[in-house]
Every structure is written in C-alpha cells, then in structure tokens.
Coordinates of C-alpha atoms and ligand atoms in Angstrom, one line a residue:
X1 CA -14.6 -11.1 -21.9
X2 CA -16.0 -7.5 -21.5
X3 CA -14.3 -4.5 -23.0
X4 CA -13.5 -3.3 -19.5
X5 CA -11.9 -6.5 -18.5
X6 CA -9.8 -6.6 -21.7
X7 CA -8.6 -3.0 -21.1
X8 CA -7.6 -3.7 -17.5
X9 CA -5.8 -6.9 -18.4
X10 CA -3.9 -5.2 -21.2
X11 CA -2.9 -2.4 -18.8
X12 CA -1.7 -4.9 -16.2
X13 CA 0.2 -7.0 -18.7
X14 CA 1.9 -3.9 -20.1
X15 CA 2.7 -2.7 -16.6
X16 CA 4.3 -6.0 -15.7
X17 CA 6.8 -5.7 -18.6
X18 CA 8.5 -3.1 -16.3
X19 CA 8.3 -0.5 -19.1
X20 CA 7.2 2.2 -16.7
X21 CA 10.1 1.7 -14.2
X22 CA 12.7 3.9 -15.9
X23 CA 12.2 7.6 -15.2
X24 CA 13.1 8.5 -18.8
X25 CA 10.0 6.6 -19.9
X26 CA 7.7 8.4 -17.5
X27 CA 9.2 11.8 -18.5
X28 CA 8.7 10.9 -22.1
X29 CA 5.0 10.1 -21.5
X30 CA 4.6 13.3 -19.4
X31 CA 6.0 15.4 -22.2
X32 CA 3.7 13.7 -24.6
X33 CA 0.8 14.6 -22.4
X34 CA 2.1 18.2 -22.4
X35 CA 2.2 18.1 -26.2
X36 CA -1.3 16.8 -26.2
X37 CA -2.5 19.8 -24.1
X38 CA -0.7 22.4 -26.3
X39 CA -1.5 20.9 -29.7
X40 CA -5.1 20.1 -28.9
X41 CA -6.1 23.3 -27.0
X42 CA -8.7 24.1 -29.6
X43 CA -10.3 20.6 -29.5
X44 CA -10.4 20.8 -25.7
X45 CA -11.9 24.2 -25.7
X46 CA -14.5 23.2 -28.3
X47 CA -15.6 20.2 -26.2
X48 CA -15.8 22.3 -23.0
X49 CA -17.8 25.0 -24.8
X50 CA -20.3 22.3 -25.8
X51 CA -20.5 20.8 -22.4
X52 CA -20.4 23.8 -20.1
X53 CA -20.6 26.9 -22.4
X54 CA -17.2 28.0 -21.3
X55 CA -15.1 30.5 -23.3
X56 CA -11.8 29.4 -24.9
X57 CA -9.7 31.6 -22.6
X58 CA -11.8 30.4 -19.6
X59 CA -11.0 26.8 -20.5
X60 CA -7.4 27.5 -20.7
X61 CA -7.4 29.4 -17.4
X62 CA -9.4 26.8 -15.4
X63 CA -8.7 23.5 -17.2
X64 CA -5.4 23.3 -18.9
X65 CA -3.1 25.9 -17.2
X66 CA -3.0 24.0 -14.0
X67 CA -2.5 20.8 -15.8
X68 CA 0.5 22.2 -17.7
X69 CA 1.9 23.4 -14.4
X70 CA 1.5 20.0 -12.8
X71 CA 3.2 18.3 -15.8
X72 CA 6.1 20.8 -15.8
X73 CA 6.7 20.3 -12.1
X74 CA 6.6 16.5 -12.3
X75 CA 9.1 16.5 -15.2
X76 CA 11.4 18.9 -13.3
X77 CA 11.2 17.1 -10.0
X78 CA 10.7 13.5 -10.8
X79 CA 14.3 12.4 -10.2
X80 CA 14.1 14.0 -6.8
X81 CA 10.7 12.5 -5.9
X82 CA 11.6 9.0 -7.1
X83 CA 15.1 8.9 -5.4
X84 CA 15.6 6.8 -2.2
X85 CA 14.8 8.9 0.9
X86 CA 17.2 8.2 3.8
X87 CA 15.6 8.3 7.2
X88 CA 16.8 8.8 10.7
X89 CA 18.4 5.8 12.3
X90 CA 18.5 4.4 15.8
X91 CA 21.5 3.0 17.6
X92 CA 20.8 -0.5 16.4
X93 CA 20.9 0.5 12.8
X94 CA 23.6 3.1 12.7
X95 CA 25.8 1.2 10.3
X96 CA 22.9 0.0 8.1
X97 CA 21.3 1.6 5.1
X98 CA 17.8 2.7 6.1
X99 CA 15.7 4.5 3.5
X100 CA 12.3 4.8 1.9
X101 CA 12.1 3.8 -1.7
X102 CA 9.0 5.0 -3.7
X103 CA 7.8 2.3 -6.1
X104 CA 4.9 2.1 -8.5
X105 CA 1.7 0.6 -7.2
X106 CA 0.5 -1.0 -10.5
X107 CA -2.7 -0.2 -12.3
X108 CA -4.6 2.8 -11.1
X109 CA -8.3 3.5 -12.0
X110 CA -9.0 7.2 -12.4
X111 CA -12.7 8.1 -12.4
X112 CA -13.3 11.8 -13.3
X113 CA -16.2 14.2 -12.8
X114 CA -17.8 16.5 -15.3
X115 CA -17.5 20.0 -13.8
X116 CA -13.9 20.5 -14.9
X117 CA -13.8 17.4 -17.1
X118 CA -10.1 17.8 -18.2
X119 CA -8.5 19.1 -15.0
X120 CA -10.0 16.6 -12.5
X121 CA -9.4 13.6 -14.8
X122 CA -5.9 14.4 -16.2
X123 CA -4.3 15.9 -13.1
X124 CA -4.4 12.6 -11.2
X125 CA -3.1 11.0 -14.4
X126 CA 0.1 13.2 -14.1
X127 CA 0.7 11.7 -10.7
X128 CA -0.1 8.2 -11.9
X129 CA 2.4 8.5 -14.8
X130 CA 5.1 10.1 -12.7
X131 CA 4.8 7.4 -10.1
X132 CA 5.3 4.8 -12.8
X133 CA 1.8 3.3 -12.8
X134 CA -0.5 2.2 -15.6
X135 CA -3.8 4.0 -15.5
X136 CA -7.3 3.3 -16.8
X137 CA -8.9 6.7 -17.4
X138 CA -12.7 6.9 -17.0
X139 CA -14.0 10.4 -17.9
X140 CA -17.5 11.4 -16.8
X141 CA -20.3 10.6 -19.2
X142 CA -22.1 13.7 -17.9
X143 CA -19.7 15.9 -20.0
X144 CA -20.0 13.8 -23.2
X145 CA -18.1 16.0 -25.6
X146 CA -15.0 16.2 -23.4
X147 CA -15.2 12.4 -22.8
X148 CA -15.4 11.7 -26.5
X149 CA -12.5 14.0 -27.3
X150 CA -10.4 12.4 -24.6
X151 CA -11.2 9.0 -25.9
X152 CA -10.3 9.9 -29.4
X153 CA -7.3 12.1 -28.9
X154 CA -5.4 11.0 -25.9
X155 CA -4.3 7.7 -27.4
X156 CA -2.7 9.6 -30.2
X157 CA -0.2 10.9 -27.6
X158 CA 0.1 8.4 -24.8
X159 CA 0.8 4.6 -24.7
X160 CA -2.6 3.0 -25.5
X161 CA -2.1 -0.1 -23.5
X162 CA -0.8 1.6 -20.3
X163 CA -3.1 4.6 -20.3
X164 CA -6.4 3.6 -22.0
X165 CA -9.5 5.8 -21.9
X166 CA -12.8 4.0 -21.2
X167 CA -16.0 5.9 -21.8
X168 CA -19.4 5.0 -20.6
X169 CA -21.8 5.6 -17.8
X170 CA -22.7 4.1 -14.5
X171 CA -22.8 0.4 -15.7
X172 CA -19.4 0.7 -17.4
X173 CA -17.9 2.2 -14.3
X174 CA -19.5 -0.5 -12.2
X175 CA -18.1 -3.1 -14.6
X176 CA -14.6 -1.5 -14.3
X177 CA -14.9 -1.5 -10.5
X178 CA -15.4 -5.3 -10.4
X179 CA -11.8 -5.7 -11.5
X180 CA -8.8 -5.5 -9.4
X181 CA -6.8 -2.3 -9.4
X182 CA -4.0 -1.1 -7.2
X183 CA -5.5 2.2 -6.5
X184 CA -8.8 3.9 -7.3
X185 CA -8.7 7.6 -7.7
X186 CA -12.3 9.0 -7.7
X187 CA -13.6 12.5 -8.1
X188 CA -17.3 13.1 -7.7
X189 CA -20.2 13.1 -5.2
X190 CA -20.0 11.6 -1.7
X191 CA -22.9 9.2 -2.5
X192 CA -21.0 7.6 -5.4
X193 CA -17.8 7.8 -3.4
X194 CA -19.3 5.3 -0.9
X195 CA -20.1 2.9 -3.7
X196 CA -16.6 3.2 -5.1
X197 CA -15.0 2.6 -1.7
X198 CA -17.2 -0.4 -1.2
X199 CA -16.3 -1.9 -4.6
X200 CA -12.6 -1.3 -4.0
X201 CA -12.8 -2.9 -0.5
X202 CA -13.6 -6.2 -2.1
X203 CA -10.0 -6.2 -3.5
X204 CA -8.5 -4.4 -0.6
X205 CA -7.7 -1.6 -3.0
X206 CA -6.8 1.7 -1.5
X207 CA -8.8 4.7 -2.7
X208 CA -8.5 8.5 -3.0
X209 CA -11.9 10.1 -2.9
X210 CA -12.0 13.7 -4.0
X211 CA -15.6 14.7 -3.0
X212 CA -17.5 17.8 -2.4
X213 CA -20.0 19.2 0.2
X214 CA -21.0 22.6 1.5
X215 CA -18.0 24.9 1.9
X216 CA -18.8 27.8 4.1
X217 CA -17.6 31.4 3.8
X218 CA -17.5 33.6 6.8
X219 CA -17.3 37.4 6.3
X220 CA -16.1 39.5 9.3
X221 CA -17.9 42.8 9.6
X222 CA -14.6 44.7 9.7
X223 CA -13.7 43.5 6.2
X224 CA -13.1 45.7 3.1
X225 CA -16.5 44.4 1.8
X226 CA -15.9 45.6 -1.8
X227 CA -12.8 43.5 -2.1
X228 CA -14.1 40.5 -0.1
X229 CA -17.3 40.4 -2.2
X230 CA -15.5 40.7 -5.5
X231 CA -13.4 37.7 -4.6
X232 CA -16.4 35.7 -3.4
X233 CA -18.4 36.6 -6.5
X234 CA -15.6 35.3 -8.7
X235 CA -15.2 32.1 -6.6
X236 CA -18.9 31.3 -6.6
X237 CA -20.1 32.1 -10.1
X238 CA -17.1 30.8 -12.1
X239 CA -18.2 27.7 -14.1
X240 CA -21.8 28.6 -13.1
X241 CA -21.2 27.6 -9.5
X242 CA -20.2 24.1 -10.5
X243 CA -16.9 24.0 -8.6
X244 CA -16.2 21.6 -5.8
X245 CA -14.5 24.4 -3.8
X246 CA -17.0 27.1 -4.6
X247 CA -18.1 29.0 -1.5
X248 CA -21.5 27.2 -0.9
X249 CA -23.0 29.8 1.5
X250 CA -22.1 33.0 3.3
X251 CA -22.2 33.4 7.1
X252 CA -22.2 37.0 8.3
X253 CA -23.8 39.4 10.8
X254 CA -27.2 40.7 9.9
X255 CA -25.9 44.3 10.1
X256 CA -23.7 43.8 7.0
X257 CA -26.0 41.6 4.9
X258 CA -27.4 44.6 2.9
X259 CA -23.9 45.8 2.0
X260 CA -22.8 42.3 1.1
X261 CA -25.7 42.0 -1.3
X262 CA -24.9 45.4 -2.8
X263 CA -21.2 44.6 -3.3
X264 CA -21.9 41.2 -4.8
X265 CA -24.5 42.7 -7.1
X266 CA -21.8 45.3 -8.3
X267 CA -19.3 42.5 -8.9
X268 CA -21.7 40.4 -10.9
X269 CA -22.3 43.3 -13.2
X270 CA -18.6 44.0 -13.4
X271 CA -17.8 40.4 -14.4
X272 CA -20.8 39.3 -16.4
X273 CA -22.5 42.6 -17.5
X274 CA -26.2 43.4 -16.9
X275 CA -27.1 40.4 -19.1
X276 CA -25.1 37.3 -18.1
X277 CA -27.2 35.1 -20.3
X278 CA -25.7 36.6 -23.5
X279 CA -22.2 37.1 -22.0
X280 CA -19.6 34.6 -23.3
X281 CA -17.8 34.1 -19.9
X282 CA -20.9 33.0 -18.0
X283 CA -21.5 29.3 -18.1
X284 CA -24.4 26.9 -18.1
X285 CA -25.7 24.2 -15.9
X286 CA -24.4 20.9 -17.2
X287 CA -27.9 19.3 -18.0
X288 CA -31.6 19.5 -17.3
X289 CA -31.5 17.1 -14.4
X290 CA -29.1 19.4 -12.5
X291 CA -30.9 22.5 -13.7
X292 CA -34.1 21.2 -12.1
X293 CA -32.3 20.2 -9.0
X294 CA -30.7 23.7 -8.5
X295 CA -34.0 25.5 -9.3
X296 CA -35.8 23.4 -6.7
X297 CA -33.2 24.3 -4.1
X298 CA -34.3 27.9 -4.2
X299 CA -37.9 27.1 -3.1
X300 CA -39.0 28.9 0.0
X301 CA -36.0 31.4 0.0
X302 CA -36.0 35.1 -0.7
X303 CA -34.2 36.0 -3.9
X304 CA -32.3 39.4 -3.7
X305 CA -30.2 39.1 -6.9
X306 CA -30.9 37.2 -10.1
X307 CA -33.3 34.3 -9.9
X308 CA -34.2 34.2 -13.5
X309 CA -33.6 31.1 -15.6
X310 CA -34.2 29.5 -19.0
X311 CA -34.6 25.7 -18.9
X312 CA -34.1 25.3 -22.7
X313 CA -30.5 26.7 -22.3
X314 CA -29.9 25.3 -18.8
X315 CA -29.3 29.0 -17.8
X316 CA -29.6 30.2 -14.2
X317 CA -28.6 33.8 -13.5
X318 CA -26.1 34.5 -10.8
X319 CA -28.4 34.4 -7.8
X320 CA -28.2 35.5 -4.1
X321 CA -30.7 34.5 -1.4
X322 CA -31.0 36.4 1.8
X323 CA -32.3 35.5 5.3
X324 CA -31.7 31.9 4.7
X325 CA -31.9 29.5 7.7
X326 CA -30.3 26.2 8.4
X327 CA -33.7 24.6 7.7
X328 CA -34.1 26.1 4.2
X329 CA -34.1 23.6 1.3
X330 CA -30.9 25.2 -0.1
X331 CA -29.0 24.3 3.0
X332 CA -29.8 20.5 2.8
X333 CA -27.3 19.6 0.1
X334 CA -24.3 20.9 -1.8
X335 CA -25.7 23.6 -4.2
X336 CA -23.3 23.1 -7.1
X337 CA -24.9 25.9 -9.1
X338 CA -24.9 29.7 -9.2
X339 CA -27.0 30.2 -6.1
X340 CA -25.5 31.9 -3.0
X341 CA -27.4 31.9 0.2
X342 CA -26.6 34.3 3.1
X343 CA -27.2 33.1 6.6
X344 CA -27.1 35.5 9.5
X345 CA -25.0 34.7 12.5
X346 CA -24.2 36.8 15.5
X347 CA -20.4 36.7 15.0
X348 CA -17.5 34.4 14.7
X349 CA -18.5 32.3 17.7
X350 CA -21.8 31.3 16.1
X351 CA -20.1 30.9 12.7
X352 CA -17.7 28.4 14.2
X353 CA -20.5 26.5 15.9
X354 CA -22.6 26.5 12.7
X355 CA -19.7 25.0 10.8
X356 CA -18.8 22.4 13.5
X357 CA -22.4 21.1 13.7
X358 CA -22.1 20.0 10.1
X359 CA -20.0 17.6 8.0
X360 CA -16.3 18.6 7.6
X361 CA -16.2 20.7 4.4
X362 CA -13.7 20.6 1.5
X363 CA -12.7 24.2 2.3
X364 CA -13.5 26.9 4.7
X365 CA -13.3 30.5 3.6
X366 CA -12.8 33.3 6.1
X367 CA -12.6 37.0 5.2
X368 CA -11.2 39.2 7.9
X369 CA -8.4 41.8 8.4
X370 CA -7.8 40.3 11.8
X371 CA -5.2 37.7 11.8
X372 CA -6.2 36.5 15.3
X373 CA -9.7 35.8 14.1
X374 CA -8.4 33.8 11.1
X375 CA -6.1 31.7 13.3
X376 CA -9.0 31.1 15.7
X377 CA -11.1 29.7 12.8
X378 CA -8.2 27.5 11.8
X379 CA -7.8 26.2 15.4
X380 CA -11.4 25.6 16.2
X381 CA -12.7 24.0 13.0
X382 CA -11.7 21.2 10.6
X383 CA -11.8 21.0 6.8
X384 CA -9.9 19.8 3.8
X385 CA -8.3 23.2 3.4
X386 CA -8.7 26.8 4.7
X387 CA -8.3 29.9 2.6
X388 CA -8.4 33.4 4.2
X389 CA -9.3 36.5 2.2
X390 CA -9.7 34.8 -1.2
X391 CA -11.4 31.9 -3.0
X392 CA -10.2 28.9 -5.0
X393 CA -6.5 29.9 -5.3
X394 CA -5.2 27.3 -2.8
X395 CA -6.0 24.8 -5.6
X396 CA -3.2 26.3 -7.7
X397 CA -0.4 26.0 -5.1
X398 CA 0.9 22.5 -5.9
X399 CA 3.0 22.3 -2.7
X400 CA -0.3 22.3 -0.8
X401 CA -2.0 18.9 -0.5
X402 CA -5.4 19.2 -2.1
X403 CA -8.2 17.0 -0.7
X404 CA -11.0 16.7 1.8
X405 CA -11.5 15.2 5.2
X406 CA -14.4 13.0 6.4
X407 CA -17.4 13.6 4.2
X408 CA -15.4 15.8 1.8
X409 CA -13.0 13.1 0.9
X410 CA -10.0 11.0 1.7
X411 CA -6.4 11.4 0.5
X412 CA -4.9 14.3 -1.3
X413 CA -3.0 15.2 -4.5
X414 CA -1.2 17.9 -6.5
X415 CA 2.5 18.0 -7.1
X416 CA 4.6 15.7 -5.0
X417 CA 1.5 14.7 -3.0
X418 CA 0.1 13.1 -6.2
X419 CA 3.4 11.2 -6.7
X420 CA 3.4 10.0 -3.1
X421 CA -0.3 9.1 -3.1
X422 CA 0.1 6.9 -6.1
X423 CA 3.4 5.3 -5.0
X424 CA 4.1 2.6 -2.5
X425 CA 6.6 4.1 0.0
X426 CA 8.6 1.0 0.6
X427 CA 10.7 0.7 3.8
X428 CA 14.2 -0.6 3.0
X429 CA 16.8 -1.7 5.5
X430 CA 20.1 -3.2 4.4
X431 CA 22.3 -4.8 7.0
X432 CA 25.7 -6.4 6.7
X433 CA 26.4 -9.9 8.0
X434 CA 29.1 -8.7 10.5
X435 CA 28.6 -7.2 14.0
X436 CA 26.8 -10.3 15.1
X437 CA 27.7 -9.6 18.7
X438 CA 25.3 -6.7 18.9
X439 CA 22.4 -9.1 18.1
X440 CA 23.1 -11.3 21.1
X441 CA 20.8 -9.2 23.2
X442 CA 17.7 -10.3 21.2
X443 CA 18.5 -14.0 20.9
X444 CA 17.3 -16.5 23.5
X445 CA 17.7 -17.1 26.4
X446 CA 16.2 -13.7 27.3
X447 CA 17.7 -12.4 30.5
X448 CA 17.3 -9.2 32.5
X449 CA 20.8 -8.0 31.5
X450 CA 20.1 -8.5 27.8
X451 CA 16.8 -6.7 28.2
X452 CA 18.6 -3.8 29.9
X453 CA 20.8 -3.5 26.8
X454 CA 17.9 -3.8 24.5
X455 CA 16.2 -1.0 26.3
X456 CA 19.4 1.1 26.0
X457 CA 19.7 0.5 22.2
X458 CA 16.1 0.9 21.3
X459 CA 15.0 3.7 23.6
X460 CA 18.1 5.9 23.7
X461 CA 17.7 8.9 21.4
X462 CA 20.9 10.2 20.0
X463 CA 21.4 12.8 17.4
X464 CA 23.3 10.6 14.9
X465 CA 23.1 13.3 12.3
X466 CA 25.6 15.4 14.2
X467 CA 28.3 12.7 14.4
X468 CA 30.5 12.3 11.3
X469 CA 30.5 8.8 9.7
X470 CA 33.9 7.9 11.1
X471 CA 32.8 8.9 14.6
X472 CA 29.6 6.9 14.1
X473 CA 31.5 3.8 13.1
X474 CA 33.9 4.2 16.1
X475 CA 30.9 4.5 18.5
X476 CA 29.3 1.5 16.9
X477 CA 32.4 -0.7 17.0
X478 CA 33.0 0.2 20.7
X479 CA 29.4 -0.7 21.5
X480 CA 29.5 -3.9 19.5
X481 CA 32.7 -5.0 21.1
X482 CA 31.4 -4.2 24.6
X483 CA 28.1 -6.0 24.1
X484 CA 29.7 -9.0 22.5
X485 CA 32.2 -9.2 25.4
X486 CA 29.3 -9.0 28.0
X487 CA 27.4 -11.8 26.4
X488 CA 30.2 -14.1 25.7
X489 CA 31.1 -14.3 29.4
Ligands
NAD1 P1 -20.5 12.5 -12.0 O1 -21.9 12.3 -12.2 O2 -19.7 12.9 -13.3 O3 -19.8 11.2 -11.4 C1 -18.4 11.1 -11.2 C2 -18.0 9.7 -11.8 O4 -18.7 8.7 -11.1 C3 -18.4 9.6 -13.3 O5 -17.3 9.1 -14.0 C4 -19.5 8.5 -13.3 O6 -19.5 7.7 -14.4 C5 -19.2 7.8 -12.0 N1 -20.5 7.2 -11.4 C6 -21.7 7.9 -11.3 N2 -22.6 7.1 -10.7 C7 -21.9 5.9 -10.4 C8 -22.3 4.7 -9.7 N3 -23.5 4.5 -9.3 N4 -21.3 3.7 -9.6 C9 -20.1 3.9 -10.1 N5 -19.7 5.0 -10.7 C10 -20.6 6.0 -10.9 O7 -20.1 13.6 -11.0 P2 -20.9 14.2 -9.8 O8 -20.9 13.1 -8.8 O9 -22.1 14.8 -10.2 O10 -19.8 15.3 -9.4 C11 -20.1 16.4 -8.7 C12 -19.6 16.2 -7.3 O11 -18.2 16.0 -7.4 C13 -19.8 17.4 -6.4 O12 -20.1 16.9 -5.2 C14 -18.4 18.1 -6.4 O13 -18.2 18.8 -5.3 C15 -17.5 16.9 -6.5 N6 -16.2 17.2 -7.1 C16 -15.1 17.2 -6.2 C17 -13.9 17.6 -6.7 C18 -12.7 17.5 -5.8 O14 -11.6 17.7 -6.3 N7 -12.8 17.3 -4.5 C19 -13.7 18.0 -8.0 C20 -14.8 18.0 -8.8 C21 -16.1 17.6 -8.3

C-alpha cells in the first residue's frame, strides 16, 4: 500500500468515527491552527524568506494575517453557519419543517500552490475544518521550505490522522488523485486544473479550482494618475508579480501612456528604492525555470522601466513594457512575474472589447473617477471579481466570494463561502402523519378536479411569512378539511 493510500484511508477512518461532527471539536482544531500561526510565525517567515525572499513583515501581511482573520471569523460564526437554515414554504408544506442542514462532505484533498504557500494552502483548510471534514493537505513542492515546515510543524498542532500533510511533487499528487475524495480543492494553473478535474471526475468528486490567467487593468484618462499608478504598482510588484490577482497588463489611451510610465516609475522608487535588488521588501522569482519563462516573455517588446535581471539570484527588476500589442509574446500567457505591459486602446469601448475577446479573467481592475464608467465595465464584461480604483484588496473582504469563472476557475471560498463550499447543503423536510386528506389530490385515480387543486396548492404564491403560526394552522386546517371533504364525496 502506498504512503498516499495509507494517509487517505486513515483520514477516512478517522472521519467515520464522527469525531468532527461536534462543533466544539472543530473550534478546538481551529484554535489550534491559530496557535500554530502565532507560535510559529518565525518558522513560517524563515521558510518564505528562503522560498520567495520575502521579509518577515511582508510574510505576516500577505500570508498569515488573512489566515488569522479567516480562523477568527470561523470560530465566531461557526454555530450560525452550521445551524439548520429554515426556508420559505409552499401551501403544501405549511405545517411541515422545511430547512437546509449543512453537513460535512467527508475527506477533502487540498492541493496548494507555491506563490503564497501558506495562505492558499491553509485558508481552504480553515473552511474544511469548520465544515467538519477531514483534509489531506498537499503543499506545493515548488516552495520546498514552506512545504517541509508545514509537514513538520502542522502535525504538532492538528489531529494527525484527520489533517495529514503529504509532501511531494507531480507523481505524489497524481497518486493522491487516484483515490476517492469527497471534494478536491485545487489552487494552481489552468493546465493542471484540467488534469485535477479529470482525475476527480473518475470518482464523481466535486472540485473547486482556484486558477489564474491574465487580469486586465483599465485606466481611464480622467483618473488621478499618481494615486492610480501607486496602487497598481503595489498590486503588480508585490511578491515579485507572482500573485494570481496581480494586474497582468494595463489598457489605456495612448495619450496618457507617458504619464502612466512616469507615475509607475516614481512609485517603484518610493516602494523599492533605486536599487530593488538589494531592498529587503522586493522578492525573487521562485526558481530558474520560471525566471527563464518570464525573461523570455519580454522578447520583442520595448522596455521603458527596469528590464535588468540576475539569473543566479532569480532577480528580475520591476519592469514596464510600452506599446505592447495583442500579438506580443508577453500577451500569450499569464505573466506571473514583475513585468507590466501597457497596451494602447482608444477608450473604454475598445478596452471592453479587448477583454471580452479573451478568456474570463480572475479579476478586472478599472481605475476611473466616473461611477457610470465603472458600472458599464461591470455590466458589459465577466470575471471572477471586479475591483475599481484599487488592487488586490477584494481578497481580504471575507464576505465576498473569492474565485474565478470559466478559465480562471470554478467555485469560490473565504469566510462563510468556504464553509458552504465544503459542506453538503442537505434538504430536509419533516412531515407529520396526519392531514392525509390534503394528499388525496396526488393519489390515483388522477382526475381533472384533483389536478385543479394540485395546481392551486403548488402554483399559488402566498406570503406565509406574514401570517402568524396560529393563523397558518387555521388556514391549513380549513384547506385540509375542505379538500378531504371534496375527495371523499
Ligand atoms: P504549482 O506548480 O505549485 O502547482 C500547484 C499544485 O499542483 C502543486 O501542489 C503541484 O504539486 C500540483 N501539480 C503540478 N503538476 C501536476 C500534475 N501534472 N498533476 C497533478 N498535480 C500537479 O503551481 P502553479 O501551477 O505554478 O501555480 C501558479 C498558478 O496558480 C498561476 O496561474 C496562478 O495564477 C494560480 N494561482 C491561483 C490562485 C487563486 O486563488 N485563484 C492562487 C495562487 C495561484
């Protein structure tokens, strides 16, 4: 039996004991996860420093703060999320109990990506624990220091059987995917997303795919360009451009291209000094393979800012390319690096058309003082999310569902959305054995008169919420008596 099979079996066996059903148990595990984050901050920061050259404060801001927020919210709201959810009833069910009961799915497989190795792996885990599932956690092998730290340290805090960490690369992930899970939560590229979905389909296992793609950023010429470009510079170059929701490229009118370049240049200096290479808050490309990939994307384009690099350190300076066209190499795939192309469009009409001719992005950014223009972009395009006049921060609002659409992903999470995504929302209807008369209309023989009553009971919309329960029962009793009498004749 392979290690992966053993781990999955153990997780399932442990789940089947029913241990995760009580909310107190889940809360206890969530609090342990919180304790892990606060006690192991230094270990987490050291690992991320080795993987991505991120500073300690940077790691806290971008990796663990959001995680702590998600845990705190889940602990606070779990009782509310897990409670039965009464739903509106129709005339046929007025005296019944009709509600939705969230229940755990079973064993969830979480496959994480390397760019924010802790956040994208452990945030789905918060949802999995809250919803009462077991979860097999597979961190990305591309960020090896974080994966190793997770494998060594997480079991010191969480139940080892229910929440095991499995490290390894493609073959280990493929081995895991041969087994049956009750949900697969994958974060990574669209290409691998397809393989994950295919493997899950063999077991009819539902998936959440948190993918990437090219997220456009439209800048209206009437913007305060200094503010807009500072926010864009921050969103693009944080983590050395390796952010799934980083603005991938800028669309703007040719008349403002010069000022956009100027303002971005100022912001780069403001954030990362004249020498980003030796500045502690400027990151590195994860490995040489990605370094070469990003460098090759620049071929054939005009560099107006940055462009210098050092392969030995996987360093690429914050770079801006101008006069890029749809045919340029850099426009053929998600950049996922510190390279920002500017494409000239004649205005918002052409920007919308440009966006709509391509795959649906994970997010669309629009910078404009004009609310009407913003609403127009919302109405005439589609994407996982839309953020106006800022970058990235929609990720931090845990009441907003976070996820893609089409090529940028399927399913969403954060806050209650994670809980719902990783729960089965079970429909429950509890009837009593009395009031049999009302049922006569559905029993054979089927007659025109019975059908008429069925039409009345099923199609009639009444606002039952406005009637008190005594009035409701009175209405029901009268109807039942009437129907029973009709059909007994
Ligand atoms: P990656 O190489 O770390 O792969 C992700 C996971 O898939 C890893 O755990 C890896 O082991 C596994 N994997 C790789 N190849 C596989 C295969 N052939 N079969 C089975 N499993 C395999 O990450 P990546 O794909 O380079 O990640 C970058 C992409 O992820 C970008 O497109 C980015 O936009 C996207 N991303 C999306 C989000 C989001 O929340 N939507 C977050 C982070 C990253």
